[in-house]
mmCIF file with all atom_site columns, C-alpha atoms and ligand atoms in Angstrom:
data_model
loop_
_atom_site.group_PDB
_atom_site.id
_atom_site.type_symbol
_atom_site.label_atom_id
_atom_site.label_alt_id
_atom_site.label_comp_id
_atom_site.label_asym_id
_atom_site.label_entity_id
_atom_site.label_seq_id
_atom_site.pdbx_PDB_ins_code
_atom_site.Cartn_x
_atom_site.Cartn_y
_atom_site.Cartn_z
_atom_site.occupancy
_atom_site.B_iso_or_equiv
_atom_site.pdbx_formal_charge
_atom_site.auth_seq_id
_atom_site.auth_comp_id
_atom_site.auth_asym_id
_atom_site.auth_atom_id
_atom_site.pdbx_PDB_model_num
ATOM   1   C  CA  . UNK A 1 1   ? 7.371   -16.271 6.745   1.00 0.00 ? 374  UNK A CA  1
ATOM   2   C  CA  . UNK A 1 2   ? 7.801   -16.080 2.903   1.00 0.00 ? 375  UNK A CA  1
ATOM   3   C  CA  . UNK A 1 3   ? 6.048   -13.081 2.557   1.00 0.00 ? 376  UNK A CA  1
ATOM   4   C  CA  . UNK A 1 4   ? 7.333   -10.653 0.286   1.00 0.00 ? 377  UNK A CA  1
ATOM   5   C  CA  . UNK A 1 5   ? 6.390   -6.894  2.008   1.00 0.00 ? 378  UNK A CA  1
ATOM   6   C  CA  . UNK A 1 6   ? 7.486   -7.949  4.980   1.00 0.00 ? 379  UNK A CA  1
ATOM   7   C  CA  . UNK A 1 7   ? 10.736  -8.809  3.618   1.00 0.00 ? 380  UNK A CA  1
ATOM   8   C  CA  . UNK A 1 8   ? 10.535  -5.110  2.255   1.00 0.00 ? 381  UNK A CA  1
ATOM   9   C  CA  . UNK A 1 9   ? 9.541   -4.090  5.598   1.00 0.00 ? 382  UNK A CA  1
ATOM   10  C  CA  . UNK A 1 10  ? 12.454  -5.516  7.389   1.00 0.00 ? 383  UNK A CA  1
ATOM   11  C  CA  . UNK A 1 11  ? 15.082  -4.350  5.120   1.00 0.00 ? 384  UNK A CA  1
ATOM   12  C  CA  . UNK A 1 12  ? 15.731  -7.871  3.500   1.00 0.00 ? 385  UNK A CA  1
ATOM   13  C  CA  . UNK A 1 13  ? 15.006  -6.826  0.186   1.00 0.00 ? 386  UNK A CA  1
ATOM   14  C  CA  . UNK A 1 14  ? 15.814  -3.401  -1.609  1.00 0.00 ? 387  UNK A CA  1
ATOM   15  C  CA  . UNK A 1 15  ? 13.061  -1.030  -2.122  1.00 0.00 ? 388  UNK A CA  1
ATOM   16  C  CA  . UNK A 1 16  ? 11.906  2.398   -3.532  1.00 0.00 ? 389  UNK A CA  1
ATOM   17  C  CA  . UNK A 1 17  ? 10.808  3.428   0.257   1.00 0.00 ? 390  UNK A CA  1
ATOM   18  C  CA  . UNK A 1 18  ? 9.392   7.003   0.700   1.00 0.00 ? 391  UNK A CA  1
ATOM   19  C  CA  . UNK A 1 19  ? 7.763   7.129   3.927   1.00 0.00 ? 392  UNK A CA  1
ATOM   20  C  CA  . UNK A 1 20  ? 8.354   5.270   6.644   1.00 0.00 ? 393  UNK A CA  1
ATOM   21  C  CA  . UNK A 1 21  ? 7.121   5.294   10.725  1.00 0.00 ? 394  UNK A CA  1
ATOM   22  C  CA  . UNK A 1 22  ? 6.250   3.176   13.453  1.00 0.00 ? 395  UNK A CA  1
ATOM   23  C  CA  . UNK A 1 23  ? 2.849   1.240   11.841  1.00 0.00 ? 396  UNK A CA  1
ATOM   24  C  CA  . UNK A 1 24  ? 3.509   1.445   7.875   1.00 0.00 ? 397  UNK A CA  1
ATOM   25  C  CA  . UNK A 1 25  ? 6.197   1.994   5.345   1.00 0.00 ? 398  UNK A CA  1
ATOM   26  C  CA  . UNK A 1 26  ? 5.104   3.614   2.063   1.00 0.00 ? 399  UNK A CA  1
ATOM   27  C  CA  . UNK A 1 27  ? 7.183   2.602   -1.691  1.00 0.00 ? 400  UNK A CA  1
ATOM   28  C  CA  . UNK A 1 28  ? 7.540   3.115   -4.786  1.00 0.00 ? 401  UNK A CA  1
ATOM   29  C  CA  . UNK A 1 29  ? 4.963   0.406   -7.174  1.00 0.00 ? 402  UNK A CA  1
ATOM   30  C  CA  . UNK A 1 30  ? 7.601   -1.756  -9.087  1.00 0.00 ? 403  UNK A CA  1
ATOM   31  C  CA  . UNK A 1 31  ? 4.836   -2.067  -12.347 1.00 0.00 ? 404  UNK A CA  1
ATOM   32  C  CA  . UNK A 1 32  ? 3.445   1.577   -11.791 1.00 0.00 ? 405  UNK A CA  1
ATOM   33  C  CA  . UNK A 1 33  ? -0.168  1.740   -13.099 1.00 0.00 ? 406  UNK A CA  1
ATOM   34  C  CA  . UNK A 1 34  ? -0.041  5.155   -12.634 1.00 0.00 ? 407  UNK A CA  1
ATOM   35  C  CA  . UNK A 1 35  ? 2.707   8.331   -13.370 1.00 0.00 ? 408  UNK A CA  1
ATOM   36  C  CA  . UNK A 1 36  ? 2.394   8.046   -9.285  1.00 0.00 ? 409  UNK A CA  1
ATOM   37  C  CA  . UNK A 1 37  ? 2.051   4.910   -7.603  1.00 0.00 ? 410  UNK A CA  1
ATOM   38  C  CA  . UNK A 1 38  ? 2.816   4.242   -3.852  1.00 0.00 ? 411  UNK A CA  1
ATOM   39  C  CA  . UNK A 1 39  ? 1.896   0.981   -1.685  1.00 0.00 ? 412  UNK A CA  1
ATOM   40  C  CA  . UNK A 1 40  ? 1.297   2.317   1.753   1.00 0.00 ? 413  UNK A CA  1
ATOM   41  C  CA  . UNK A 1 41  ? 1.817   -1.129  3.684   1.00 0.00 ? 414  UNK A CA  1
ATOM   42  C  CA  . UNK A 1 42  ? 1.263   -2.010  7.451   1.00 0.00 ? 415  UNK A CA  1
ATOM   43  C  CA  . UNK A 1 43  ? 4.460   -2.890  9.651   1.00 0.00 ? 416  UNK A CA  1
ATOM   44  C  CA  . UNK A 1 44  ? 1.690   -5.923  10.937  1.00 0.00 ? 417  UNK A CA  1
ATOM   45  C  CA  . UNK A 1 45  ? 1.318   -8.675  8.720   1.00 0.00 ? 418  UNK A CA  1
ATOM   46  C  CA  . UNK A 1 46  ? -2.548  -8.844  7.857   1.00 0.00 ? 419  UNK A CA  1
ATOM   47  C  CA  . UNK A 1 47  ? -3.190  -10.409 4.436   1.00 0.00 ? 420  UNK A CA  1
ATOM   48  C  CA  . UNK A 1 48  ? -5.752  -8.336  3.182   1.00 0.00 ? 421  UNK A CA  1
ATOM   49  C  CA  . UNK A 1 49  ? -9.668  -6.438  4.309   1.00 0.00 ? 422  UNK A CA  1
ATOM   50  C  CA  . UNK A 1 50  ? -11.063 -9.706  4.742   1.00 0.00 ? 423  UNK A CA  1
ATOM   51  C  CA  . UNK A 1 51  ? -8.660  -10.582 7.580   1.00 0.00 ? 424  UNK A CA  1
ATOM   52  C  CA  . UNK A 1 52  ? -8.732  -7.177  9.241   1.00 0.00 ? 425  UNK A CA  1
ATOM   53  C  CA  . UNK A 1 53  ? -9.930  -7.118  13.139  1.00 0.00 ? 426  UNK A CA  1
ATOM   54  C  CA  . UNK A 1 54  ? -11.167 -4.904  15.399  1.00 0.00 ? 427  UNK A CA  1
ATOM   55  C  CA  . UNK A 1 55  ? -8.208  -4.776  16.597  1.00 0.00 ? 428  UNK A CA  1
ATOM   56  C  CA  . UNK A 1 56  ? -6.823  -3.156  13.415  1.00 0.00 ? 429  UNK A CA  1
ATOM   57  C  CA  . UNK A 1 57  ? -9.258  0.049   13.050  1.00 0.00 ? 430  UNK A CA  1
ATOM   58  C  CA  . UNK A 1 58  ? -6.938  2.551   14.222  1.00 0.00 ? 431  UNK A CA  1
ATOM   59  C  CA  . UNK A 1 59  ? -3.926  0.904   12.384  1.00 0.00 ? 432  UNK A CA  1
ATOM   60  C  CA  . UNK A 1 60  ? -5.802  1.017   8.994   1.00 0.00 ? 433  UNK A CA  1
ATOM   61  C  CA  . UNK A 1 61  ? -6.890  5.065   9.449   1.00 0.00 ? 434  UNK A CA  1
ATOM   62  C  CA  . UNK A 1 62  ? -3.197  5.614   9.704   1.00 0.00 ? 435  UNK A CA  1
ATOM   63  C  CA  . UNK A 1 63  ? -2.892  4.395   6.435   1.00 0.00 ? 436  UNK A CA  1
ATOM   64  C  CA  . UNK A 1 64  ? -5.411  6.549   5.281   1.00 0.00 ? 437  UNK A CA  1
ATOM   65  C  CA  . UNK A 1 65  ? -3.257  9.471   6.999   1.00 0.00 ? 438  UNK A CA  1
ATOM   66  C  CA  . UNK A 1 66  ? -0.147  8.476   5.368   1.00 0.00 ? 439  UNK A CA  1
ATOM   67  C  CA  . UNK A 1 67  ? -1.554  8.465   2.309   1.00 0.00 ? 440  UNK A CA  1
ATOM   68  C  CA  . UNK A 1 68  ? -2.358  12.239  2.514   1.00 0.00 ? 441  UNK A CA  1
ATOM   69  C  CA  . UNK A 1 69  ? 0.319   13.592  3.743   1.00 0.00 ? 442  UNK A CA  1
ATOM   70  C  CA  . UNK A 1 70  ? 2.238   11.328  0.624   1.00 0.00 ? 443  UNK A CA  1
ATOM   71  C  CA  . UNK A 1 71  ? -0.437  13.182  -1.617  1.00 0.00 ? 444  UNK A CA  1
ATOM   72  C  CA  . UNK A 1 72  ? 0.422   16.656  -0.139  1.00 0.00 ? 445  UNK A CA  1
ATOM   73  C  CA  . UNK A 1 73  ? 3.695   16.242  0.058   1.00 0.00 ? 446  UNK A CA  1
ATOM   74  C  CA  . UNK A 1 74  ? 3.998   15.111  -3.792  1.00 0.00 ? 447  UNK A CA  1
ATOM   75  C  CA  . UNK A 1 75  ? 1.079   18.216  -4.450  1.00 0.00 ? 448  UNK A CA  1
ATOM   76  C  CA  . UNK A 1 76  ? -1.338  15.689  -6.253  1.00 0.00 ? 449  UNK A CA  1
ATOM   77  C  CA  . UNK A 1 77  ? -4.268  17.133  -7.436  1.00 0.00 ? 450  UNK A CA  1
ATOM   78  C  CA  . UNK A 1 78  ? -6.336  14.504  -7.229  1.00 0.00 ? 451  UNK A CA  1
ATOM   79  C  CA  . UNK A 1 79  ? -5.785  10.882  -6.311  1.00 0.00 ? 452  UNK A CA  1
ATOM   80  C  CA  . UNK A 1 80  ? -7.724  7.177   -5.801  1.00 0.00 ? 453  UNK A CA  1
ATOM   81  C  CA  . UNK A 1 81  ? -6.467  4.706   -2.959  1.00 0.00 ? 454  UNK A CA  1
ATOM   82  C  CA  . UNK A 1 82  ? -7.464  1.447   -3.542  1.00 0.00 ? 455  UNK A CA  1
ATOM   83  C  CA  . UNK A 1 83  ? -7.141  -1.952  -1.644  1.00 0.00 ? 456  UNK A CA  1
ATOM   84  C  CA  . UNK A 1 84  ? -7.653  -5.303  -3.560  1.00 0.00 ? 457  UNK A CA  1
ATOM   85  C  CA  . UNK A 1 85  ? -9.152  -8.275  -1.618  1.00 0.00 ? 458  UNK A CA  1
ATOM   86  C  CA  . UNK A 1 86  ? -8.290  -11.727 -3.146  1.00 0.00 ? 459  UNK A CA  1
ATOM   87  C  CA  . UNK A 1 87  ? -7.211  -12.940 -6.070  1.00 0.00 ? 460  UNK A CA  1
ATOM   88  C  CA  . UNK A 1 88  ? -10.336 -12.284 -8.245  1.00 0.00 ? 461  UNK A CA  1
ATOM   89  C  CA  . UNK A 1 89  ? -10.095 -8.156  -7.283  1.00 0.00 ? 462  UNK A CA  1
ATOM   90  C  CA  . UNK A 1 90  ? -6.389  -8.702  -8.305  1.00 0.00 ? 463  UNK A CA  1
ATOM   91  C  CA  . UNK A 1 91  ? -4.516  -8.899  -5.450  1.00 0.00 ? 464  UNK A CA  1
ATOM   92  C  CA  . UNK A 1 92  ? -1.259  -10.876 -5.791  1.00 0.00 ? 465  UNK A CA  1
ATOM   93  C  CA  . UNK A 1 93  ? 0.710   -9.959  -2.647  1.00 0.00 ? 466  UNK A CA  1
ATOM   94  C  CA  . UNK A 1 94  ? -1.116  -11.498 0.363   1.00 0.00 ? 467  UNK A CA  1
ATOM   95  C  CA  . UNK A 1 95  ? -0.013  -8.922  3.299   1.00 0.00 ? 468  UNK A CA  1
ATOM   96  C  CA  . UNK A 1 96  ? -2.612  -5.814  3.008   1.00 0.00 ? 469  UNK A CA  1
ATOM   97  C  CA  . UNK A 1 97  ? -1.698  -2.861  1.264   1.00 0.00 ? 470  UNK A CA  1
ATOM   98  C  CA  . UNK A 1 98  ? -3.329  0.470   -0.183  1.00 0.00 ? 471  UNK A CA  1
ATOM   99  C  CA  . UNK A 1 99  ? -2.583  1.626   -3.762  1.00 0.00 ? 472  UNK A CA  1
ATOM   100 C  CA  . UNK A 1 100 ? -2.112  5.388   -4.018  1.00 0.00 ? 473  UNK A CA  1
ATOM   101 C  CA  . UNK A 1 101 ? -2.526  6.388   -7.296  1.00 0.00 ? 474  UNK A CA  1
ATOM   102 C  CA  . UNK A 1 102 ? -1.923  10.040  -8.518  1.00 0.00 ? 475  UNK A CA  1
ATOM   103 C  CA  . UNK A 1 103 ? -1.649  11.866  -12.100 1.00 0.00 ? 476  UNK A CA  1
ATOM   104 C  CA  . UNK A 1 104 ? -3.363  11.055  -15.548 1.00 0.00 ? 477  UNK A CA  1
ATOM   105 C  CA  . UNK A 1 105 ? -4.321  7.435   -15.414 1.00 0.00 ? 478  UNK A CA  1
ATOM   106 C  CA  . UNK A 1 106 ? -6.670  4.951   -17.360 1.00 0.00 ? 479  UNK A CA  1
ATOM   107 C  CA  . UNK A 1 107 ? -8.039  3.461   -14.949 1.00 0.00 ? 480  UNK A CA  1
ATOM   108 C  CA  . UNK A 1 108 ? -11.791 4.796   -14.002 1.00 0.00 ? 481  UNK A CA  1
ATOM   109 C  CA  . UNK A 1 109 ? -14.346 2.795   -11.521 1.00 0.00 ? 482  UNK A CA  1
HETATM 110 P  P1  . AMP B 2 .   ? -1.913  -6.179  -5.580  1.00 0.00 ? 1222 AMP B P1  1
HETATM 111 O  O1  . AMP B 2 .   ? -2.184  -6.594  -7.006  1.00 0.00 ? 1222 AMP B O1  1
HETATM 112 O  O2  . AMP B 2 .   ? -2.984  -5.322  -4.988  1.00 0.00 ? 1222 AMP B O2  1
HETATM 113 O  O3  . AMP B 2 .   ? -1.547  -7.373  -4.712  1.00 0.00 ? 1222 AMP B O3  1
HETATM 114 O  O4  . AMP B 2 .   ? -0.671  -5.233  -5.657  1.00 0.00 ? 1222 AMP B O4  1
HETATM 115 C  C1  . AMP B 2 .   ? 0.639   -5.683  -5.580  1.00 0.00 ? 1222 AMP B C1  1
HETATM 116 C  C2  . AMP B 2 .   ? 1.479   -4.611  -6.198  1.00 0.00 ? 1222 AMP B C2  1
HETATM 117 O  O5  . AMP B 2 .   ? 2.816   -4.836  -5.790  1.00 0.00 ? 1222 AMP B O5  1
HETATM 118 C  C3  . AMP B 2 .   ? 1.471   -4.608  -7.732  1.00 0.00 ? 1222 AMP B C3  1
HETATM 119 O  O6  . AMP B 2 .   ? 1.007   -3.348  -8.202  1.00 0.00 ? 1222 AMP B O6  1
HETATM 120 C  C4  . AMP B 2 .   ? 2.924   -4.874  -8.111  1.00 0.00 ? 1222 AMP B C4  1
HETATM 121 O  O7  . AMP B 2 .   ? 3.337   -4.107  -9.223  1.00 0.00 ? 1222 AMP B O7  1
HETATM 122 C  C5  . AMP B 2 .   ? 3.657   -4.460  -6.843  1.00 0.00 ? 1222 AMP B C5  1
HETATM 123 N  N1  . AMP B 2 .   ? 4.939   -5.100  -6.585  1.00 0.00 ? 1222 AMP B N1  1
HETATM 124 C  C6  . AMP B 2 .   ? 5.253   -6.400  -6.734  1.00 0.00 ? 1222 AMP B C6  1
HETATM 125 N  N2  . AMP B 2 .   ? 6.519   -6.635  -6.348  1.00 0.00 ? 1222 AMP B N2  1
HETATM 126 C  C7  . AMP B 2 .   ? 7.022   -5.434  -5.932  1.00 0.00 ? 1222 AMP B C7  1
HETATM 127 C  C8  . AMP B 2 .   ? 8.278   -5.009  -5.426  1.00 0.00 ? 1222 AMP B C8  1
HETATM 128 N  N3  . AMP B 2 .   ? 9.292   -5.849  -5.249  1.00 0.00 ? 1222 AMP B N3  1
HETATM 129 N  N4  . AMP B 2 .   ? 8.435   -3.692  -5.117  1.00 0.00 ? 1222 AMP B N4  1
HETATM 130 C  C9  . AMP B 2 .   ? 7.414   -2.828  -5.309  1.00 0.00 ? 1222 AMP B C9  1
HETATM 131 N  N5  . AMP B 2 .   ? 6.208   -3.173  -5.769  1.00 0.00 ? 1222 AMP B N5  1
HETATM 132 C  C10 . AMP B 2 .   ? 6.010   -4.455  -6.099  1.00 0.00 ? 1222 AMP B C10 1
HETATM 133 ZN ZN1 . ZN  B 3 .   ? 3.814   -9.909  5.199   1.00 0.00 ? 1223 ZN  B ZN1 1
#
């Protein structure tokens, strides 16, 4: 599959990787939109929200999980996680992924 996280995933391409366990591995944003900016992306290859499952529920809180212990661990203050869904939200990688985004940023919802 010519997907590009999970050529990340499986080692095929280089990456800033910080985390990493059995359901997700966490890196470093290429374009950071933030002065810190992880993807936290699942192992499984779901392309975004709108193709999540049932199935999936206890995969995607482990995200969630991740994503604060990558929060403590960097001692954020304060932080948004974000997913986009389809190409009009933005998204331009098609296998799921959540946007941690820490520090002084411009962006404001
Ligand atoms: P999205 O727009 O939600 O699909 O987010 C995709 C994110 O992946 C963007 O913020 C890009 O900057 C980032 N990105 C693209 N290619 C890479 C890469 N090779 N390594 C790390 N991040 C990347
Ligand atoms: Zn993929």
């Amino acid at each position: 599959m010519d997907c590009l996280f999970c050529k990340i995933i499986n080692k095929e391409l280089p990456s800033g990787i910080v985390f990493e366990n059995s359901i997700a591995v966490a890196i470093k944003d290429i374009y950071p939109k933030a002065p810190v900016h992880i993807l936290i992306i699942p192992k499984k290859h779901i392309v975004s929200i709108n193709q999540m499952e049932e199935a999936d529920k206890e995969l995607m809180g482990g995200l969630f999980l991740i994503a604060k212990q990558i929060a403590v661990k960097k001692k954020l203050n304060g932080y948004k996680l974000l997913f986009n869904v389809g190409r009009e939200s933005g998204q331009i990688v098609d296998h799921l992924h959540l946007h941690l985004l820490g520090g002084k940023m411009d962006l404001e919802l």
